[in-house]
XYZ file of N, CA, C and O in Angstrom:
720
model
N 13.405 -19.565 -16.817
C 14.747 -19.058 -16.649
C 14.952 -17.919 -17.622
O 14.987 -18.137 -18.829
N 15.076 -16.734 -17.083
C 15.223 -15.573 -17.966
C 15.427 -14.333 -17.142
O 15.338 -14.363 -15.918
N 15.657 -13.232 -17.835
C 15.567 -11.923 -17.209
C 15.055 -10.934 -18.244
O 15.496 -10.918 -19.393
N 14.061 -10.169 -17.824
C 13.575 -9.022 -18.566
C 13.723 -7.854 -17.600
O 13.233 -7.912 -16.477
N 14.409 -6.813 -18.027
C 14.627 -5.642 -17.180
C 14.131 -4.409 -17.911
O 14.177 -4.351 -19.150
N 13.662 -3.430 -17.159
C 13.127 -2.212 -17.773
C 13.387 -1.011 -16.885
O 13.408 -1.128 -15.657
N 13.582 0.134 -17.541
C 13.734 1.407 -16.848
C 12.927 2.467 -17.590
O 12.711 2.363 -18.794
N 12.515 3.465 -16.835
C 11.888 4.644 -17.424
C 12.945 5.736 -17.427
O 13.583 6.007 -16.405
N 13.131 6.361 -18.584
C 14.145 7.410 -18.722
C 13.655 8.424 -19.759
O 13.284 8.036 -20.859
N 13.670 9.693 -19.389
C 13.301 10.743 -20.331
C 11.914 10.587 -20.920
O 11.706 10.863 -22.099
N 10.962 10.124 -20.119
C 9.594 9.981 -20.598
C 9.359 8.785 -21.497
O 8.388 8.749 -22.245
N 10.244 7.775 -21.422
C 10.145 6.602 -22.287
C 10.559 5.354 -21.516
O 11.422 5.407 -20.645
N 9.957 4.211 -21.857
C 10.335 2.930 -21.268
C 11.365 2.256 -22.172
O 11.205 2.217 -23.398
N 12.421 1.728 -21.559
C 13.463 0.960 -22.236
C 13.475 -0.426 -21.616
O 13.389 -0.558 -20.390
N 13.601 -1.471 -22.453
C 13.638 -2.845 -21.953
C 14.828 -3.593 -22.523
O 15.281 -3.303 -23.630
N 15.297 -4.565 -21.742
C 16.346 -5.467 -22.183
C 16.001 -6.885 -21.770
O 15.307 -7.095 -20.771
N 16.491 -7.863 -22.532
C 16.185 -9.266 -22.249
C 17.337 -10.157 -22.681
O 18.103 -9.814 -23.579
N 17.422 -11.310 -22.041
C 18.368 -12.343 -22.470
C 17.693 -13.220 -23.523
O 16.580 -12.919 -23.959
N 18.357 -14.304 -23.915
C 17.833 -15.165 -24.981
C 17.767 -16.640 -24.612
O 17.610 -17.481 -25.495
N 17.896 -16.976 -23.337
C 17.947 -18.380 -22.948
C 16.557 -19.001 -22.867
O 15.639 -18.424 -22.294
N 16.439 -20.195 -23.432
C 15.256 -21.034 -23.258
C 15.690 -22.286 -22.514
O 16.788 -22.793 -22.738
N 14.847 -22.777 -21.635
C 15.149 -24.020 -20.923
C 13.869 -24.831 -20.811
O 12.773 -24.306 -20.971
N 14.032 -26.115 -20.525
C 12.859 -26.957 -20.336
C 12.973 -27.699 -19.008
O 13.956 -27.553 -18.280
N 11.963 -28.498 -18.695
C 11.930 -29.209 -17.419
C 13.037 -30.240 -17.274
O 13.319 -30.696 -16.177
N 13.657 -30.630 -18.380
C 14.728 -31.626 -18.327
C 16.107 -30.994 -18.236
O 17.122 -31.689 -18.272
N 16.168 -29.658 -18.164
C 17.448 -28.981 -18.031
C 18.142 -28.662 -19.342
O 19.279 -28.210 -19.348
N 17.468 -28.911 -20.464
C 18.055 -28.567 -21.756
C 18.022 -27.061 -21.946
O 17.026 -26.405 -21.629
N 19.116 -26.511 -22.478
C 19.239 -25.073 -22.670
C 19.549 -24.767 -24.125
O 20.320 -25.473 -24.766
N 18.939 -23.700 -24.632
C 19.279 -23.198 -25.955
C 18.886 -21.729 -26.024
O 18.130 -21.240 -25.187
N 19.435 -21.029 -27.010
C 19.075 -19.628 -27.162
C 18.032 -19.488 -28.259
O 17.983 -20.272 -29.193
N 17.185 -18.487 -28.109
C 16.095 -18.266 -29.048
C 16.433 -17.146 -30.013
O 17.029 -16.148 -29.632
N 16.042 -17.325 -31.253
C 16.144 -16.262 -32.244
C 14.884 -15.404 -32.228
O 14.889 -14.281 -32.710
N 13.798 -15.962 -31.713
C 12.505 -15.273 -31.703
C 12.527 -14.054 -30.787
O 11.855 -13.068 -31.044
N 13.281 -14.124 -29.720
C 13.376 -12.993 -28.804
C 12.291 -12.990 -27.746
O 11.260 -13.652 -27.874
N 12.549 -12.247 -26.701
C 11.625 -12.154 -25.570
C 11.015 -10.765 -25.439
O 10.293 -10.499 -24.490
N 11.338 -9.886 -26.388
C 10.795 -8.525 -26.397
C 10.105 -8.283 -27.731
O 10.575 -8.756 -28.765
N 9.024 -7.530 -27.719
C 8.411 -7.088 -28.965
C 7.570 -5.865 -28.696
O 7.346 -5.469 -27.563
N 7.115 -5.270 -29.782
C 6.315 -4.061 -29.713
C 4.987 -4.287 -30.417
O 4.943 -4.852 -31.510
N 3.896 -3.880 -29.758
C 2.547 -3.864 -30.337
C 2.120 -2.399 -30.341
O 1.749 -1.864 -29.298
N 2.226 -1.726 -31.463
C 1.863 -0.313 -31.498
C 2.706 0.471 -30.514
O 3.933 0.434 -30.565
N 2.048 1.159 -29.587
C 2.744 1.963 -28.566
C 3.210 1.138 -27.371
O 3.824 1.676 -26.460
N 2.900 -0.136 -27.332
C 3.174 -0.982 -26.176
C 4.460 -1.773 -26.379
O 4.665 -2.397 -27.409
N 5.339 -1.778 -25.369
C 6.500 -2.665 -25.330
C 6.141 -3.825 -24.424
O 5.584 -3.628 -23.332
N 6.473 -5.050 -24.837
C 6.167 -6.240 -24.055
C 7.411 -7.110 -23.940
O 8.135 -7.305 -24.921
N 7.649 -7.625 -22.748
C 8.731 -8.570 -22.511
C 8.201 -9.719 -21.685
O 7.450 -9.501 -20.728
N 8.579 -10.957 -22.026
C 8.002 -12.125 -21.367
C 9.031 -12.952 -20.606
O 10.175 -13.052 -20.999
N 8.542 -13.555 -19.546
C 9.289 -14.549 -18.777
C 8.321 -15.675 -18.476
O 7.216 -15.435 -18.011
N 8.727 -16.912 -18.789
C 7.860 -18.050 -18.531
C 7.831 -18.994 -19.705
O 8.836 -19.192 -20.381
N 6.656 -19.545 -19.969
C 6.511 -20.559 -20.995
C 6.572 -20.013 -22.415
O 5.924 -19.018 -22.737
N 7.322 -20.687 -23.262
C 7.495 -20.233 -24.633
C 6.180 -20.282 -25.416
O 5.879 -19.368 -26.179
N 5.387 -21.338 -25.248
C 4.114 -21.405 -25.979
C 3.203 -20.251 -25.576
O 2.574 -19.619 -26.423
N 3.137 -19.957 -24.291
C 2.308 -18.835 -23.837
C 2.805 -17.518 -24.417
O 2.012 -16.639 -24.762
N 4.118 -17.371 -24.549
C 4.649 -16.132 -25.140
C 4.253 -16.029 -26.605
O 3.960 -14.945 -27.105
N 4.230 -17.162 -27.306
C 3.829 -17.143 -28.712
C 2.354 -16.775 -28.853
O 1.971 -16.077 -29.798
N 1.533 -17.210 -27.912
C 0.124 -16.820 -27.916
C 0.010 -15.307 -27.778
O -0.726 -14.653 -28.523
N 0.760 -14.734 -26.843
C 0.696 -13.289 -26.641
C 1.236 -12.552 -27.863
O 0.667 -11.558 -28.312
N 2.320 -13.033 -28.416
C 2.945 -12.346 -29.554
C 2.085 -12.429 -30.819
O 1.946 -11.450 -31.535
N 1.513 -13.597 -31.099
C 0.866 -13.806 -32.396
C -0.659 -13.864 -32.363
O -1.291 -13.710 -33.410
N -1.260 -14.098 -31.211
C -2.720 -14.220 -31.143
C -3.377 -13.145 -30.286
O -4.592 -13.148 -30.121
N -2.590 -12.238 -29.739
C -3.113 -11.196 -28.855
C -2.711 -9.838 -29.412
O -1.578 -9.655 -29.853
N -3.645 -8.936 -29.400
C -3.339 -7.538 -29.697
C -4.029 -6.707 -28.625
O -5.209 -6.944 -28.323
N -3.312 -5.765 -28.018
C -3.977 -4.937 -27.013
C -5.231 -4.292 -27.610
O -5.184 -3.724 -28.702
N -6.366 -4.431 -26.929
C -7.598 -3.840 -27.452
C -7.518 -2.315 -27.403
O -6.684 -1.754 -26.684
N -8.388 -1.642 -28.148
C -8.368 -0.174 -28.122
C -8.608 0.357 -26.711
O -9.402 -0.195 -25.956
N -7.888 1.388 -26.384
C -8.071 2.087 -25.108
C -8.872 3.342 -25.394
O -8.520 4.103 -26.280
N -9.937 3.527 -24.652
C -10.790 4.691 -24.852
C -10.045 5.958 -24.432
O -9.336 5.954 -23.418
N -10.191 6.997 -25.209
C -9.535 8.262 -24.888
C -9.944 8.709 -23.492
O -11.124 8.678 -23.137
N -8.952 9.056 -22.707
C -9.206 9.497 -21.339
C -9.316 8.376 -20.329
O -9.369 8.628 -19.126
N -9.364 7.114 -20.782
C -9.462 5.991 -19.860
C -8.151 5.845 -19.094
O -7.068 5.868 -19.682
N -8.238 5.703 -17.804
C -7.067 5.496 -16.965
C -6.321 4.245 -17.433
O -6.949 3.201 -17.656
N -5.017 4.353 -17.598
C -4.232 3.242 -18.131
C -4.270 2.036 -17.197
O -4.394 0.897 -17.651
N -4.173 2.245 -15.907
C -4.222 1.119 -14.970
C -5.586 0.435 -15.040
O -5.662 -0.802 -15.091
N -6.663 1.199 -15.085
C -8.002 0.609 -15.202
C -8.122 -0.171 -16.509
O -8.680 -1.276 -16.535
N -7.585 0.368 -17.592
C -7.601 -0.316 -18.889
C -6.844 -1.638 -18.813
O -7.330 -2.668 -19.281
N -5.646 -1.628 -18.227
C -4.846 -2.855 -18.138
C -5.546 -3.912 -17.294
O -5.524 -5.099 -17.634
N -6.155 -3.500 -16.188
C -6.809 -4.439 -15.274
C -8.119 -4.984 -15.823
O -8.619 -5.993 -15.316
N -8.662 -4.366 -16.851
C -9.935 -4.821 -17.407
C -9.751 -5.270 -18.858
O -9.499 -6.434 -19.122
N -9.873 -4.370 -19.805
C -9.877 -4.723 -21.228
C -8.617 -5.467 -21.657
O -8.683 -6.491 -22.346
N -7.447 -4.996 -21.257
C -6.180 -5.623 -21.645
C -6.095 -7.044 -21.100
O -5.843 -7.995 -21.842
N -6.321 -7.197 -19.791
C -6.237 -8.519 -19.154
C -7.339 -9.443 -19.672
O -7.095 -10.635 -19.888
N -8.530 -8.909 -19.905
C -9.618 -9.750 -20.434
C -9.248 -10.308 -21.807
O -9.478 -11.486 -22.095
N -8.666 -9.485 -22.675
C -8.267 -9.932 -24.006
C -7.097 -10.914 -23.926
O -7.040 -11.901 -24.662
N -6.162 -10.653 -23.015
C -5.024 -11.553 -22.800
C -5.512 -12.926 -22.319
O -5.098 -13.960 -22.825
N -6.413 -12.920 -21.362
C -6.984 -14.156 -20.846
C -7.725 -14.926 -21.940
O -7.589 -16.135 -22.077
N -8.492 -14.217 -22.761
C -9.233 -14.857 -23.850
C -8.282 -15.485 -24.869
O -8.546 -16.594 -25.364
N -7.185 -14.823 -25.178
C -6.203 -15.383 -26.113
C -5.628 -16.687 -25.568
O -5.481 -17.671 -26.301
N -5.312 -16.702 -24.270
C -4.797 -17.928 -23.644
C -5.864 -19.027 -23.619
O -5.561 -20.203 -23.873
N -7.107 -18.661 -23.321
C -8.188 -19.653 -23.297
C -8.374 -20.267 -24.686
O -8.496 -21.489 -24.814
N -8.366 -19.442 -25.716
C -8.545 -19.931 -27.085
C -7.404 -20.842 -27.517
O -7.612 -21.760 -28.311
N -6.203 -20.604 -26.998
C -5.029 -21.396 -27.393
C -4.789 -22.597 -26.493
O -3.896 -23.397 -26.753
N -5.559 -22.730 -25.428
C -5.376 -23.861 -24.519
C -4.242 -23.691 -23.533
O -3.808 -24.659 -22.915
N -3.754 -22.475 -23.348
C -2.657 -22.231 -22.405
C -3.145 -21.612 -21.094
O -2.334 -21.251 -20.250
N -4.447 -21.519 -20.920
C -5.016 -21.023 -19.679
C -5.199 -22.203 -18.732
O -5.722 -23.247 -19.116
N -4.752 -22.064 -17.500
C -4.834 -23.137 -16.507
C -5.737 -22.701 -15.348
O -5.980 -21.530 -15.149
N -6.157 -23.675 -14.574
C -6.959 -23.402 -13.383
C -6.305 -24.089 -12.192
O -5.958 -25.263 -12.260
N -6.117 -23.320 -11.124
C -5.536 -23.862 -9.898
C -6.217 -23.165 -8.718
O -6.284 -21.937 -8.684
N -6.699 -23.951 -7.771
C -7.396 -23.406 -6.603
C -8.519 -22.459 -7.015
O -8.736 -21.419 -6.397
N -9.192 -22.795 -8.115
C -10.317 -22.000 -8.572
C -9.952 -20.723 -9.297
O -10.836 -19.943 -9.643
N -8.663 -20.488 -9.535
C -8.238 -19.270 -10.222
C -7.558 -19.604 -11.537
O -6.815 -20.583 -11.639
N -7.790 -18.765 -12.525
C -7.152 -18.933 -13.824
C -5.769 -18.300 -13.820
O -5.554 -17.264 -13.197
N -4.863 -18.954 -14.555
C -3.508 -18.421 -14.679
C -2.846 -19.010 -15.919
O -3.358 -19.929 -16.547
N -1.698 -18.458 -16.248
C -0.859 -18.976 -17.325
C 0.518 -19.251 -16.728
O 0.724 -19.084 -15.525
N 1.465 -19.595 -17.568
C 2.844 -19.769 -17.094
C 3.714 -18.625 -17.615
O 4.876 -18.803 -17.917
N 3.130 -17.422 -17.697
C 3.805 -16.300 -18.332
C 3.637 -15.029 -17.525
O 2.529 -14.686 -17.117
N 4.736 -14.334 -17.282
C 4.699 -12.985 -16.733
C 5.092 -12.011 -17.826
O 5.946 -12.324 -18.665
N 4.465 -10.848 -17.843
C 4.767 -9.834 -18.852
C 5.182 -8.530 -18.208
O 4.506 -8.058 -17.284
N 6.274 -7.947 -18.694
C 6.553 -6.544 -18.408
C 5.947 -5.767 -19.555
O 6.111 -6.130 -20.726
N 5.236 -4.715 -19.222
C 4.521 -3.918 -20.212
C 4.927 -2.464 -20.039
O 4.812 -1.906 -18.948
N 5.410 -1.868 -21.122
C 5.758 -0.453 -21.110
C 4.855 0.316 -22.044
O 4.560 -0.128 -23.156
N 4.408 1.453 -21.586
C 3.575 2.334 -22.404
C 3.930 3.767 -22.049
O 3.831 4.147 -20.875
N 4.369 4.528 -23.035
C 4.820 5.897 -22.852
C 5.843 5.921 -21.713
O 6.871 5.299 -21.822
N 5.554 6.581 -20.616
C 6.503 6.645 -19.500
C 5.988 5.851 -18.310
O 6.247 6.200 -17.158
N 5.277 4.757 -18.593
C 4.723 3.937 -17.513
C 5.136 2.491 -17.713
O 5.260 2.012 -18.839
N 5.322 1.798 -16.582
C 5.865 0.448 -16.584
C 5.022 -0.434 -15.670
O 4.773 -0.087 -14.509
N 4.597 -1.592 -16.199
C 3.693 -2.489 -15.487
C 4.181 -3.929 -15.576
O 4.887 -4.297 -16.514
N 3.727 -4.732 -14.638
C 3.921 -6.182 -14.684
C 2.549 -6.826 -14.643
O 1.728 -6.519 -13.765
N 2.278 -7.707 -15.606
C 1.070 -8.530 -15.580
C 1.531 -9.921 -15.177
O 2.281 -10.583 -15.900
N 1.109 -10.358 -13.998
C 1.561 -11.637 -13.445
C 0.853 -12.802 -14.134
O -0.151 -12.607 -14.821
N 1.358 -14.020 -13.927
C 0.658 -15.190 -14.474
C -0.782 -15.318 -13.981
O -1.594 -15.991 -14.609
N -1.103 -14.671 -12.884
C -2.459 -14.723 -12.320
C -3.285 -13.525 -12.785
O -4.357 -13.268 -12.265
N -2.769 -12.758 -13.754
C -3.439 -11.608 -14.349
C -3.568 -10.423 -13.400
O -4.421 -9.558 -13.604
N -2.731 -10.369 -12.375
C -2.665 -9.197 -11.505
C -1.750 -8.174 -12.164
O -0.726 -8.529 -12.753
N -2.085 -6.899 -12.045
C -1.306 -5.834 -12.666
C -0.686 -4.972 -11.574
O -1.369 -4.541 -10.650
N 0.621 -4.747 -11.697
C 1.354 -3.883 -10.774
C 2.050 -2.807 -11.586
O 2.637 -3.105 -12.624
N 1.993 -1.564 -11.119
C 2.723 -0.486 -11.780
C 3.970 -0.156 -10.969
O 3.932 -0.131 -9.740
N 5.071 0.098 -11.687
C 6.347 0.441 -11.045
C 6.678 1.901 -11.303
O 6.334 2.458 -12.344
N 7.380 2.494 -10.362
C 7.729 3.905 -10.453
C 8.773 4.175 -11.526
O 8.608 5.060 -12.353
N 9.891 3.396 -11.541
C 10.970 3.765 -12.458
C 11.796 2.603 -12.992
O 12.529 2.774 -13.955
N 11.678 1.417 -12.399
C 12.449 0.265 -12.881
C 11.773 -1.019 -12.432
O 11.033 -1.033 -11.452
N 12.045 -2.088 -13.176
C 11.470 -3.390 -12.837
C 12.271 -4.480 -13.527
O 12.970 -4.224 -14.513
N 12.154 -5.696 -13.018
C 12.742 -6.872 -13.661
C 11.925 -8.086 -13.259
O 11.391 -8.151 -12.148
N 11.833 -9.039 -14.193
C 11.146 -10.295 -13.924
C 12.016 -11.449 -14.410
O 12.929 -11.247 -15.209
N 11.719 -12.638 -13.926
C 12.461 -13.829 -14.317
C 13.458 -14.243 -13.261
O 13.637 -13.571 -12.235
N 14.137 -15.349 -13.507
C 15.063 -15.916 -12.528
C 16.257 -15.008 -12.252
O 16.866 -15.090 -11.195
N 16.592 -14.129 -13.174
C 17.711 -13.202 -12.977
C 17.285 -11.829 -12.493
O 18.073 -10.872 -12.544
N 16.068 -11.712 -11.995
C 15.550 -10.385 -11.639
C 16.284 -9.721 -10.475
O 16.499 -8.508 -10.500
N 16.685 -10.475 -9.474
C 17.323 -9.843 -8.304
C 18.646 -9.166 -8.640
O 18.840 -7.999 -8.307
N 19.592 -9.857 -9.298
C 20.819 -9.134 -9.658
C 20.557 -8.011 -10.655
O 21.217 -6.964 -10.596
N 19.593 -8.189 -11.547
C 19.275 -7.120 -12.505
C 18.751 -5.891 -11.780
O 19.165 -4.758 -12.071
N 17.848 -6.086 -10.824
C 17.318 -4.954 -10.061
C 18.414 -4.250 -9.270
O 18.433 -3.018 -9.197
N 19.316 -5.019 -8.686
C 20.424 -4.411 -7.927
C 21.285 -3.546 -8.845
O 21.655 -2.422 -8.487
N 21.588 -4.053 -10.038
C 22.404 -3.279 -10.977
C 21.659 -2.033 -11.453
O 22.267 -0.955 -11.567
N 20.375 -2.149 -11.720
C 19.607 -0.971 -12.129
C 19.571 0.078 -11.026
O 19.715 1.278 -11.282
N 19.391 -0.386 -9.801
C 19.334 0.534 -8.661
C 20.669 1.237 -8.452
O 20.717 2.404 -8.062
N 21.763 0.552 -8.748
C 23.102 1.104 -8.500
C 23.605 2.022 -9.617
O 24.657 2.633 -9.465
N 22.850 2.133 -10.731
C 23.349 2.890 -11.879
C 22.359 3.957 -12.373
O 22.154 4.100 -13.589
N 21.790 4.765 -11.490
C 20.730 5.685 -11.928
C 21.200 6.769 -12.898
O 20.381 7.310 -13.640
N 22.482 7.073 -12.924
C 22.967 8.176 -13.751
C 23.457 7.747 -15.126
O 23.856 8.593 -15.926
N 23.426 6.455 -15.428
C 23.893 5.979 -16.726
C 22.805 6.095 -17.794
O 21.614 6.145 -17.482
N 23.237 6.093 -19.044
C 22.338 6.005 -20.186
C 21.457 4.760 -20.011
O 21.934 3.727 -19.521
N 20.171 4.799 -20.405
C 19.289 3.651 -20.149
C 19.757 2.354 -20.804
O 19.614 1.283 -20.209
N 20.326 2.408 -22.000
C 20.803 1.176 -22.624
C 21.997 0.596 -21.867
O 22.095 -0.620 -21.695
N 22.875 1.460 -21.388
C 24.018 0.978 -20.608
C 23.549 0.428 -19.266
O 24.062 -0.600 -18.797
N 22.575 1.053 -18.657
C 22.001 0.523 -17.407
C 21.442 -0.863 -17.617
O 21.680 -1.772 -16.812
N 20.686 -1.042 -18.694
C 20.109 -2.354 -18.981
C 21.202 -3.373 -19.281
O 21.117 -4.519 -18.831
N 22.215 -2.968 -20.011
C 23.324 -3.882 -20.295
C 23.982 -4.348 -19.007
O 24.229 -5.546 -18.820
N 24.243 -3.421 -18.088
C 24.844 -3.795 -16.804
C 23.924 -4.723 -16.015
O 24.374 -5.670 -15.368
N 22.633 -4.454 -16.064
C 21.673 -5.294 -15.341
C 21.656 -6.710 -15.911
O 21.673 -7.694 -15.156
N 21.640 -6.825 -17.223
C 21.618 -8.147 -17.854
C 22.934 -8.890 -17.613
O 22.932 -10.105 -17.380
N 24.048 -8.173 -17.644
C 25.344 -8.805 -17.363
C 25.402 -9.320 -15.928
O 25.917 -10.406 -15.670
N 24.873 -8.542 -14.982
C 24.840 -8.986 -13.580
C 23.978 -10.228 -13.440
O 24.347 -11.189 -12.749
N 22.829 -10.235 -14.111
C 21.945 -11.401 -14.051
C 22.609 -12.622 -14.681
O 22.512 -13.732 -14.153
N 23.322 -12.427 -15.781
C 24.005 -13.546 -16.437
C 25.099 -14.115 -15.536
O 25.264 -15.334 -15.430
N 25.813 -13.242 -14.865
C 26.908 -13.701 -14.005
C 26.398 -14.430 -12.768
O 27.011 -15.392 -12.306
N 25.265 -13.981 -12.232
C 24.795 -14.490 -10.949
C 23.606 -15.450 -11.038
O 23.144 -15.941 -10.009
N 23.111 -15.704 -12.240
C 21.985 -16.621 -12.410
C 22.289 -17.557 -13.565
O 22.540 -17.115 -14.682
N 22.233 -18.853 -13.317
C 22.510 -19.813 -14.393
C 21.403 -19.820 -15.440
O 21.560 -20.396 -16.506
N 20.291 -19.160 -15.191
C 19.167 -19.142 -16.119
C 19.156 -17.955 -17.065
O 18.127 -17.648 -17.646
N 20.284 -17.269 -17.213
C 20.356 -16.088 -18.071
C 21.551 -16.243 -19.001
O 22.638 -16.617 -18.560
N 21.324 -15.936 -20.280
C 22.409 -16.096 -21.254
C 22.237 -15.103 -22.412
O 21.135 -14.793 -22.815
N 23.371 -14.683 -22.943
C 23.391 -13.840 -24.147
C 22.960 -14.647 -25.348
O 23.006 -15.860 -25.291
N 22.661 -13.963 -26.437
C 22.742 -12.533 -26.708
C 21.601 -11.766 -26.035
O 20.533 -12.308 -25.779
N 21.902 -10.488 -25.765
C 20.919 -9.601 -25.159
C 20.225 -8.792 -26.251
O 20.816 -8.503 -27.288
N 18.983 -8.449 -26.000
C 18.200 -7.636 -26.935
C 17.617 -6.455 -26.175
O 17.369 -6.534 -24.966
N 17.374 -5.382 -26.907
C 16.877 -4.148 -26.295
C 15.779 -3.531 -27.146
O 15.817 -3.615 -28.368
N 14.805 -2.916 -26.467
C 13.794 -2.085 -27.122
C 13.656 -0.802 -26.331
O 13.588 -0.862 -25.100
N 13.561 0.351 -26.949
C 13.864 0.507 -28.369
C 15.325 0.146 -28.637
O 16.157 0.153 -27.741
N 15.594 -0.174 -29.871
C 16.957 -0.575 -30.265
C 17.922 0.572 -30.009
O 17.560 1.739 -30.093
N 19.159 0.204 -29.690
C 20.199 1.206 -29.497
C 20.468 1.924 -30.822
O 20.456 1.315 -31.867
N 20.690 3.217 -30.712
C 20.988 3.997 -31.924
C 22.477 4.098 -32.150
O 23.281 3.909 -31.348
């Protein structure tokens, strides 16, 4: 239960996230740890299991990208291989129908590019906006309806729409880069 939303604006990726954590028993609380962070030039936002997010935040670092290497090729190989290895080492890698997966989706921003790494380690690139989590549909609608707004205000509207229309989204909201 969450929403992570992102837009590309002025050659930069901006992300916003809610703070709700939930469990299988329906217990809800807000996290101080946050669902967004930065690794060097990379912005990351997570939706899914909290333990898996901690593995990505504290046990994973994007491996070096070779100069001139296509970013999509890098994400689909070296990045995903290192991400998978971090999950395997931490015991958060699962197997279902012969395929490895986690319980975590990641939005990944780099320079003016935006990607989603699915729990099955598939990588998708988006043109200008994206959202993941249970509040993604209202967030995407709000982002689509506000193309002329400042990116932080667009994200705020998207998160507010997700909070209003999805019981799995709750304040406080966080943003990267931080609002000035």
